[in-house]
PDB file of C-alpha atoms in Angstrom:
ATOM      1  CA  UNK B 225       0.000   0.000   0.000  1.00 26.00           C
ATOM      2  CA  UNK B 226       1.645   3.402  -0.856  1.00 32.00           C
ATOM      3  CA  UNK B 227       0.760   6.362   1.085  1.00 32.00           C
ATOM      4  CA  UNK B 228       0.602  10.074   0.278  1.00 32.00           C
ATOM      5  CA  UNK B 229      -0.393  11.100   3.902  1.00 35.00           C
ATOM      6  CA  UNK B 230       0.060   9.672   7.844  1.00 34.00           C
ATOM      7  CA  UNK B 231      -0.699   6.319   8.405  1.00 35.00           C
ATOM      8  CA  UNK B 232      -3.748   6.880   9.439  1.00 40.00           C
ATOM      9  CA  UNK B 233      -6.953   5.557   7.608  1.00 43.00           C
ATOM     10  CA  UNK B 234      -8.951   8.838   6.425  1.00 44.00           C
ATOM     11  CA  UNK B 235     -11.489   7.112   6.115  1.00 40.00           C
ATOM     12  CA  UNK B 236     -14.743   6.983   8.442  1.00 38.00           C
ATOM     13  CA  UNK B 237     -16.613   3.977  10.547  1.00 35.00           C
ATOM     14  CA  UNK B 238     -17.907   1.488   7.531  1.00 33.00           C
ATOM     15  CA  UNK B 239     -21.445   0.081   7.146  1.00 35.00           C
ATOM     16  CA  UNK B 240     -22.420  -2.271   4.607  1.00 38.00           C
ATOM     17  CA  UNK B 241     -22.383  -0.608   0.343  1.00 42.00           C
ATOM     18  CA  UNK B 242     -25.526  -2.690  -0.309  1.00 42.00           C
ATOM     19  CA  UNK B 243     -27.768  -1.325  -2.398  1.00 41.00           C
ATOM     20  CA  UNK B 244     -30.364  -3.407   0.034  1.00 41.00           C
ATOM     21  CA  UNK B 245     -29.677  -1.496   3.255  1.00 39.00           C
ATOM     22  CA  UNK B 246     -29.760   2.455   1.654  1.00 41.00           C
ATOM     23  CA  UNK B 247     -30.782   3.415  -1.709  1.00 45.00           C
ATOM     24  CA  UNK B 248     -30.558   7.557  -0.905  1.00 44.00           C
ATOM     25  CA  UNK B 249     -32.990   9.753  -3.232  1.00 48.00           C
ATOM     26  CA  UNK B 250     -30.732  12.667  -2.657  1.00 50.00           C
ATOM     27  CA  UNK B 251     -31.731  15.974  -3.888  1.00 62.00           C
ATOM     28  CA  UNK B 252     -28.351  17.124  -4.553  1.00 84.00           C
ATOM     29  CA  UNK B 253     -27.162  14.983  -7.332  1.00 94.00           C
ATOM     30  CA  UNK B 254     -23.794  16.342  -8.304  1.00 97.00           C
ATOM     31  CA  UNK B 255     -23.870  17.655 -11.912  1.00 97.00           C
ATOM     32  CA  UNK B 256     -19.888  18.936 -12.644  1.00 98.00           C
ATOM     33  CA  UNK B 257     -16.528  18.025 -10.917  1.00 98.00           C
ATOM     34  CA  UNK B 258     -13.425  20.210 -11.434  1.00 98.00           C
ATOM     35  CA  UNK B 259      -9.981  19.768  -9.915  1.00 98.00           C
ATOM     36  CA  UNK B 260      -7.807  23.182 -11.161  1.00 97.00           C
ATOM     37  CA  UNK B 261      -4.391  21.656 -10.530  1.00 97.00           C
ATOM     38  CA  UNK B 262      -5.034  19.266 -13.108  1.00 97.00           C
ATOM     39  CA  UNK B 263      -6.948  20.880 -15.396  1.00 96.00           C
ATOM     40  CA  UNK B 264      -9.742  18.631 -15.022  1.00 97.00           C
ATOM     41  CA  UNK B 265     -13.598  19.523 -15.427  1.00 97.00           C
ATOM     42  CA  UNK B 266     -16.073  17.154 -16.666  1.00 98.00           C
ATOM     43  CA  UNK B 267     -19.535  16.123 -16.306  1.00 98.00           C
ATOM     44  CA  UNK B 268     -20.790  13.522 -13.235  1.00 98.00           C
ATOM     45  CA  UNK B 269     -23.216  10.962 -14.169  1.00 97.00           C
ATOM     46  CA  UNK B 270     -25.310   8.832 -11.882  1.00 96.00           C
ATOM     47  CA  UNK B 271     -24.311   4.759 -11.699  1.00 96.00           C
ATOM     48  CA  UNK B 272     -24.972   2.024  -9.635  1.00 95.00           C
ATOM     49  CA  UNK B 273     -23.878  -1.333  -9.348  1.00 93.00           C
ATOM     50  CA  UNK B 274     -23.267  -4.358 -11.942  1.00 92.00           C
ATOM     51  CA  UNK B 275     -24.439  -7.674 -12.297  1.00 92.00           C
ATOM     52  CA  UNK B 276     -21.288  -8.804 -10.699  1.00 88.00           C
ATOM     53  CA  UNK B 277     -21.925  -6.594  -7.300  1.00 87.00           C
ATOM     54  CA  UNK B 278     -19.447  -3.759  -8.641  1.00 87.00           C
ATOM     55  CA  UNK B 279     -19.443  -0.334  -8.764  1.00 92.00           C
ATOM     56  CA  UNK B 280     -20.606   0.910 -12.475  1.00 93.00           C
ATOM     57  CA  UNK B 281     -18.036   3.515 -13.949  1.00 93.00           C
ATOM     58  CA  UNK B 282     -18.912   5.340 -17.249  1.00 96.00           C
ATOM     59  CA  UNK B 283     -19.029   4.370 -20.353  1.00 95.00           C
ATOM     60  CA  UNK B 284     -17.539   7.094 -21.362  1.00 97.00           C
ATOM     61  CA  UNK B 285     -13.506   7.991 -20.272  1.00 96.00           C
ATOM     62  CA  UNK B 286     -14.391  11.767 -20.155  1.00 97.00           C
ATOM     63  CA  UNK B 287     -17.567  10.882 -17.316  1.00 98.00           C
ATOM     64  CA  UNK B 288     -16.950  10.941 -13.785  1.00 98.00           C
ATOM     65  CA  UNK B 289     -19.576   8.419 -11.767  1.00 97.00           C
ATOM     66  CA  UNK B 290     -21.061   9.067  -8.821  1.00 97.00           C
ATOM     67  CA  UNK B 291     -22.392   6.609  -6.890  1.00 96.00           C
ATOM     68  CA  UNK B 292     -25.784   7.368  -6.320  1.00 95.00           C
ATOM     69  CA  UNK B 293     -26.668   4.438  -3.875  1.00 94.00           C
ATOM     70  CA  UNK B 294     -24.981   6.789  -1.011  1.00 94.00           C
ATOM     71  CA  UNK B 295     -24.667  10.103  -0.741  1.00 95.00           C
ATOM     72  CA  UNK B 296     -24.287  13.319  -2.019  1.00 95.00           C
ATOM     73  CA  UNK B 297     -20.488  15.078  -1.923  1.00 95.00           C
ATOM     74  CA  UNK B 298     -21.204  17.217   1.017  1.00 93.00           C
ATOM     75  CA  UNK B 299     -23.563  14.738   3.071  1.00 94.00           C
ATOM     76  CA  UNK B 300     -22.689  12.937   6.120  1.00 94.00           C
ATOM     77  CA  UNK B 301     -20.505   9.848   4.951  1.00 95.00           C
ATOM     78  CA  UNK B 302     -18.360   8.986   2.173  1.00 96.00           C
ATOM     79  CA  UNK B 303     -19.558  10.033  -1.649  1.00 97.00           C
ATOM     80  CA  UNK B 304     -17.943   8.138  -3.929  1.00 97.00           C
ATOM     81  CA  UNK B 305     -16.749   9.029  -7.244  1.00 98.00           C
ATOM     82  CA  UNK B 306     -15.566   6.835  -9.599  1.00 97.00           C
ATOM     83  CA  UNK B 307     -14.046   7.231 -13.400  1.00 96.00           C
ATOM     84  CA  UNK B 308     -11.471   6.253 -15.899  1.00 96.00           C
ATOM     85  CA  UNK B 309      -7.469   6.457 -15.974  1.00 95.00           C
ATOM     86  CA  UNK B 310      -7.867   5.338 -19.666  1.00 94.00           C
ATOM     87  CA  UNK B 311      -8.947   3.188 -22.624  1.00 92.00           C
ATOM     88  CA  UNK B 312      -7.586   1.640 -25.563  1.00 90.00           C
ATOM     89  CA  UNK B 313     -10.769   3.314 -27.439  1.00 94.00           C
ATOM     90  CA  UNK B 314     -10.750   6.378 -25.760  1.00 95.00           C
ATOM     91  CA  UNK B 315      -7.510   7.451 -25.116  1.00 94.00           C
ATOM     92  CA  UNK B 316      -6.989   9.501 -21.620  1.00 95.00           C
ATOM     93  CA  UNK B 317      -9.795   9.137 -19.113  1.00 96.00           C
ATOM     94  CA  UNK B 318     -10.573  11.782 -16.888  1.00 97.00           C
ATOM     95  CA  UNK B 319      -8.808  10.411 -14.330  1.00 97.00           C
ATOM     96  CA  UNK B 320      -5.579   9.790 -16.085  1.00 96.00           C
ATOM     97  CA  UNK B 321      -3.818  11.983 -13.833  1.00 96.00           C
ATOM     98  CA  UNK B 322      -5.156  11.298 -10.367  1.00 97.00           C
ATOM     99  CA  UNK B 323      -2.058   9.853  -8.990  1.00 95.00           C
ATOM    100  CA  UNK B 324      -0.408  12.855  -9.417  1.00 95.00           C
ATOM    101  CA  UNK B 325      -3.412  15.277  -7.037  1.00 96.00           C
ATOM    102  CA  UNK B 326      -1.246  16.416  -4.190  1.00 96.00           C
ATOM    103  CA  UNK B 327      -2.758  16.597  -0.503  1.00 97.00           C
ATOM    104  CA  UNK B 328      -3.993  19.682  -0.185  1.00 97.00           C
ATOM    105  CA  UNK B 329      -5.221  19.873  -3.628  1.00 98.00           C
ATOM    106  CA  UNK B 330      -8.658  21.568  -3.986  1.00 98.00           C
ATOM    107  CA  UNK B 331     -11.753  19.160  -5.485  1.00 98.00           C
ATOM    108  CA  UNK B 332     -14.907  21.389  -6.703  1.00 98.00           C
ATOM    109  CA  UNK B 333     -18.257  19.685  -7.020  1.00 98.00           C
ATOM    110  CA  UNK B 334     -21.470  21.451  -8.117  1.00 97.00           C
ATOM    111  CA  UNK B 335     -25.153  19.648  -7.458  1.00 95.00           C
ATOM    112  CA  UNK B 336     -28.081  20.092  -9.840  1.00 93.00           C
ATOM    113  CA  UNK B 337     -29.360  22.775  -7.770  1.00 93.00           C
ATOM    114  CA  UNK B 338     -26.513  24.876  -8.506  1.00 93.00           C
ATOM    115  CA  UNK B 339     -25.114  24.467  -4.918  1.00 94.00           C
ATOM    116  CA  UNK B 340     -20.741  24.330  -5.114  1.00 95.00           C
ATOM    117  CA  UNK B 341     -18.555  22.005  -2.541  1.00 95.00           C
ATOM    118  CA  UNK B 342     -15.294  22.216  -1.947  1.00 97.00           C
ATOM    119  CA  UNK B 343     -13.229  20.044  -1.215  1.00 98.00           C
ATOM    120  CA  UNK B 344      -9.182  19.682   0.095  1.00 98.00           C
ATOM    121  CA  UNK B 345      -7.572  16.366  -0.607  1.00 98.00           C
ATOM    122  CA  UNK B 346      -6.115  15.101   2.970  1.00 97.00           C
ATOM    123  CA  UNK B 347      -5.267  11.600   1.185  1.00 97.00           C
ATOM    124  CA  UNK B 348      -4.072   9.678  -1.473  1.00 97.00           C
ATOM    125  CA  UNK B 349      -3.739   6.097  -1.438  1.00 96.00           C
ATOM    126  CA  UNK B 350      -2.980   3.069  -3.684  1.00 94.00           C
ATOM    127  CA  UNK B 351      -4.770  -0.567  -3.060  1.00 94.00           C
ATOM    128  CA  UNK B 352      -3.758  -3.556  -4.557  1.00 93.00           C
ATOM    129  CA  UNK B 353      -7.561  -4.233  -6.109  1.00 89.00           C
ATOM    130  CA  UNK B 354      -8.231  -7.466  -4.196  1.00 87.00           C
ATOM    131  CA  UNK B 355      -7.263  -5.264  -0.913  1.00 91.00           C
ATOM    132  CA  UNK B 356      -9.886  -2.097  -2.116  1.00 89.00           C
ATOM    133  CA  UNK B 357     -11.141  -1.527   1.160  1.00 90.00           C
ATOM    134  CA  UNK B 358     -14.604  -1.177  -0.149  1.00 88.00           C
ATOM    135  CA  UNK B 359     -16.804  -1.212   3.184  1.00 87.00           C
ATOM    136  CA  UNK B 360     -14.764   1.924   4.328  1.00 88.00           C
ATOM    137  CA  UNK B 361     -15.351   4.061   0.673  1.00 90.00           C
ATOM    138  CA  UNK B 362     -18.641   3.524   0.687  1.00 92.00           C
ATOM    139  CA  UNK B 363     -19.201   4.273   4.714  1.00 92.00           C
ATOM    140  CA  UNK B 364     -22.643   6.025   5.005  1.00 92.00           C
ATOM    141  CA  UNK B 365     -21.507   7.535   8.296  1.00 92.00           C
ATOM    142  CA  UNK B 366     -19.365  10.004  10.000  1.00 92.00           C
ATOM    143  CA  UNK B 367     -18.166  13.183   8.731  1.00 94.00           C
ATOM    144  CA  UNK B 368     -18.471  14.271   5.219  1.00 95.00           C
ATOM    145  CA  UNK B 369     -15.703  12.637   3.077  1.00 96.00           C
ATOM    146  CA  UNK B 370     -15.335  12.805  -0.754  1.00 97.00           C
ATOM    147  CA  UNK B 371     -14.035   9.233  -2.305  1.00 97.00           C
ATOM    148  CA  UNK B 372     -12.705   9.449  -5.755  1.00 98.00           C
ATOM    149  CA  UNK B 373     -11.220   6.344  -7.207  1.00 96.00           C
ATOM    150  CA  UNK B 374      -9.235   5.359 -10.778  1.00 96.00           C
ATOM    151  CA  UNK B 375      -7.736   2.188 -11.544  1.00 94.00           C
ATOM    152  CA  UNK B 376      -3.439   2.148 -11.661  1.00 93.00           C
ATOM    153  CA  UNK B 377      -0.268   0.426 -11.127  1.00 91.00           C
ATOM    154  CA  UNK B 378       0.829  -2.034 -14.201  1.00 92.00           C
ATOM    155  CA  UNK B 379      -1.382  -3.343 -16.755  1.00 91.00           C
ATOM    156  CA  UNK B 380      -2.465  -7.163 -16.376  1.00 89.00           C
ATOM    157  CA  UNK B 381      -3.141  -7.538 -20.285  1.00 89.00           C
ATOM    158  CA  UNK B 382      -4.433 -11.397 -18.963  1.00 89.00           C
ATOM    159  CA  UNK B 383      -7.364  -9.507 -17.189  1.00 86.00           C
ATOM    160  CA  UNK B 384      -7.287  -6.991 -19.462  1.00 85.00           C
ATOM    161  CA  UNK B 385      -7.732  -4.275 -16.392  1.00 88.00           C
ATOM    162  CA  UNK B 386      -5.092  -2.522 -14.076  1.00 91.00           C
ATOM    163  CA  UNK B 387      -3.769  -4.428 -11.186  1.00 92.00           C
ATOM    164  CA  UNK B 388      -4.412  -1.503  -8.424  1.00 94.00           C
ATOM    165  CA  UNK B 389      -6.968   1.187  -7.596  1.00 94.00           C
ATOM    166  CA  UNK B 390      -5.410   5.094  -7.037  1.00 96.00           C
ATOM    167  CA  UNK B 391      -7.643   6.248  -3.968  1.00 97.00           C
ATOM    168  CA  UNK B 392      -8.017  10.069  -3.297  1.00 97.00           C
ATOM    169  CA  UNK B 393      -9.498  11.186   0.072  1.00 97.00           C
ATOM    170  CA  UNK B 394     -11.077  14.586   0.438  1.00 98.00           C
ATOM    171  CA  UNK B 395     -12.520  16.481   3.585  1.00 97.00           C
ATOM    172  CA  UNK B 396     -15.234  19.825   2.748  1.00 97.00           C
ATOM    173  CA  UNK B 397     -13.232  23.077   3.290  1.00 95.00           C
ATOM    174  CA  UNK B 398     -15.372  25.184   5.369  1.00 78.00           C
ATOM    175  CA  UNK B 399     -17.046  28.419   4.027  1.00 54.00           C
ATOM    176  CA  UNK B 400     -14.818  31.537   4.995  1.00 49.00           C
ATOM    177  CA  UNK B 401     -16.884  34.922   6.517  1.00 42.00           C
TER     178      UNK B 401
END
């Protein structure tokens, strides 16, 4: 496990991510996601889960997914977003990048209403993908915590996917009189 931060797990108390024990209607679907110091602003799309029991990304590289089975960025608990590092169709995803966000990094997320969160990155992470600590990213409790995941680390051209997940943690910056 590489670290960008302390040793200590950013992440808050864990409850189960099935789509069984909270399916949130949330009136503040996020709409846009921008992070300025890498140039990054692209659209958010709702997704849920596969067939398999997996979070959906988009099917397109330039899409960021949230998952919409838990909250909103902003809400008590961890909102997860999820999208690309790349595709041999596609090229660059929007993601591509996301090992290189430094901690303290500002994330900018604006809902449907119009509302903007802000976000500071606190974390970075990398999980081998069998050790994704999943129940902790998609914790419905505790503080407010924006997820946002890509896949990284060598190619397995066997699986045809990446062998690790790049994990960025990000705590709301409060609003300033």
């Amino acid at each position: 496990v590489a670290s960008t931060a302390a040793e200590d797990d950013p992440s808050p108390a864990t409850r189960s991510a099935r789509i069984g024990d909270f399916d949130q209607a949330s009136a503040n679907v996020p709409e846009q996601m921008r992070m300025p110091s890498l140039d990054v602003e692209a659209p958010v799309v709702s997704v849920g889960v596969t067939d398999d029991g997996d979070m959906e990304v988009p099917t397109d590289v330039r899409d960021v997914g949230w998952y919409r089975h838990g909250p909103s960025p902003g809400e008590r608990g961890a909102a997860v977003l999820a999208g690309h590092v790349d595709s041999r169709e596609q090229g660059r995803g929007v993601f591509f990048d996301l090992r290189r966000l430094d901690i303290g990094s500002r994330v900018v997320v604006t809902d449907s209403a119009g509302n903007v969160q802000r976000f500071e990155v606190i974390a970075r992470r990398t999980y081998d993908k069998p050790r994704l600590p999943t129940d902790a990213l998609f914790s419905r409790t505790g503080p407010s915590l924006l997820v946002v995941i890509t896949c990284g680390g060598d190619f397995d051209s066997e699986a045809g996917s990446y062998r690790e997940n790049v994990v960025v943690y990000a705590q709301p910056v409060a609003a300033r009189g």
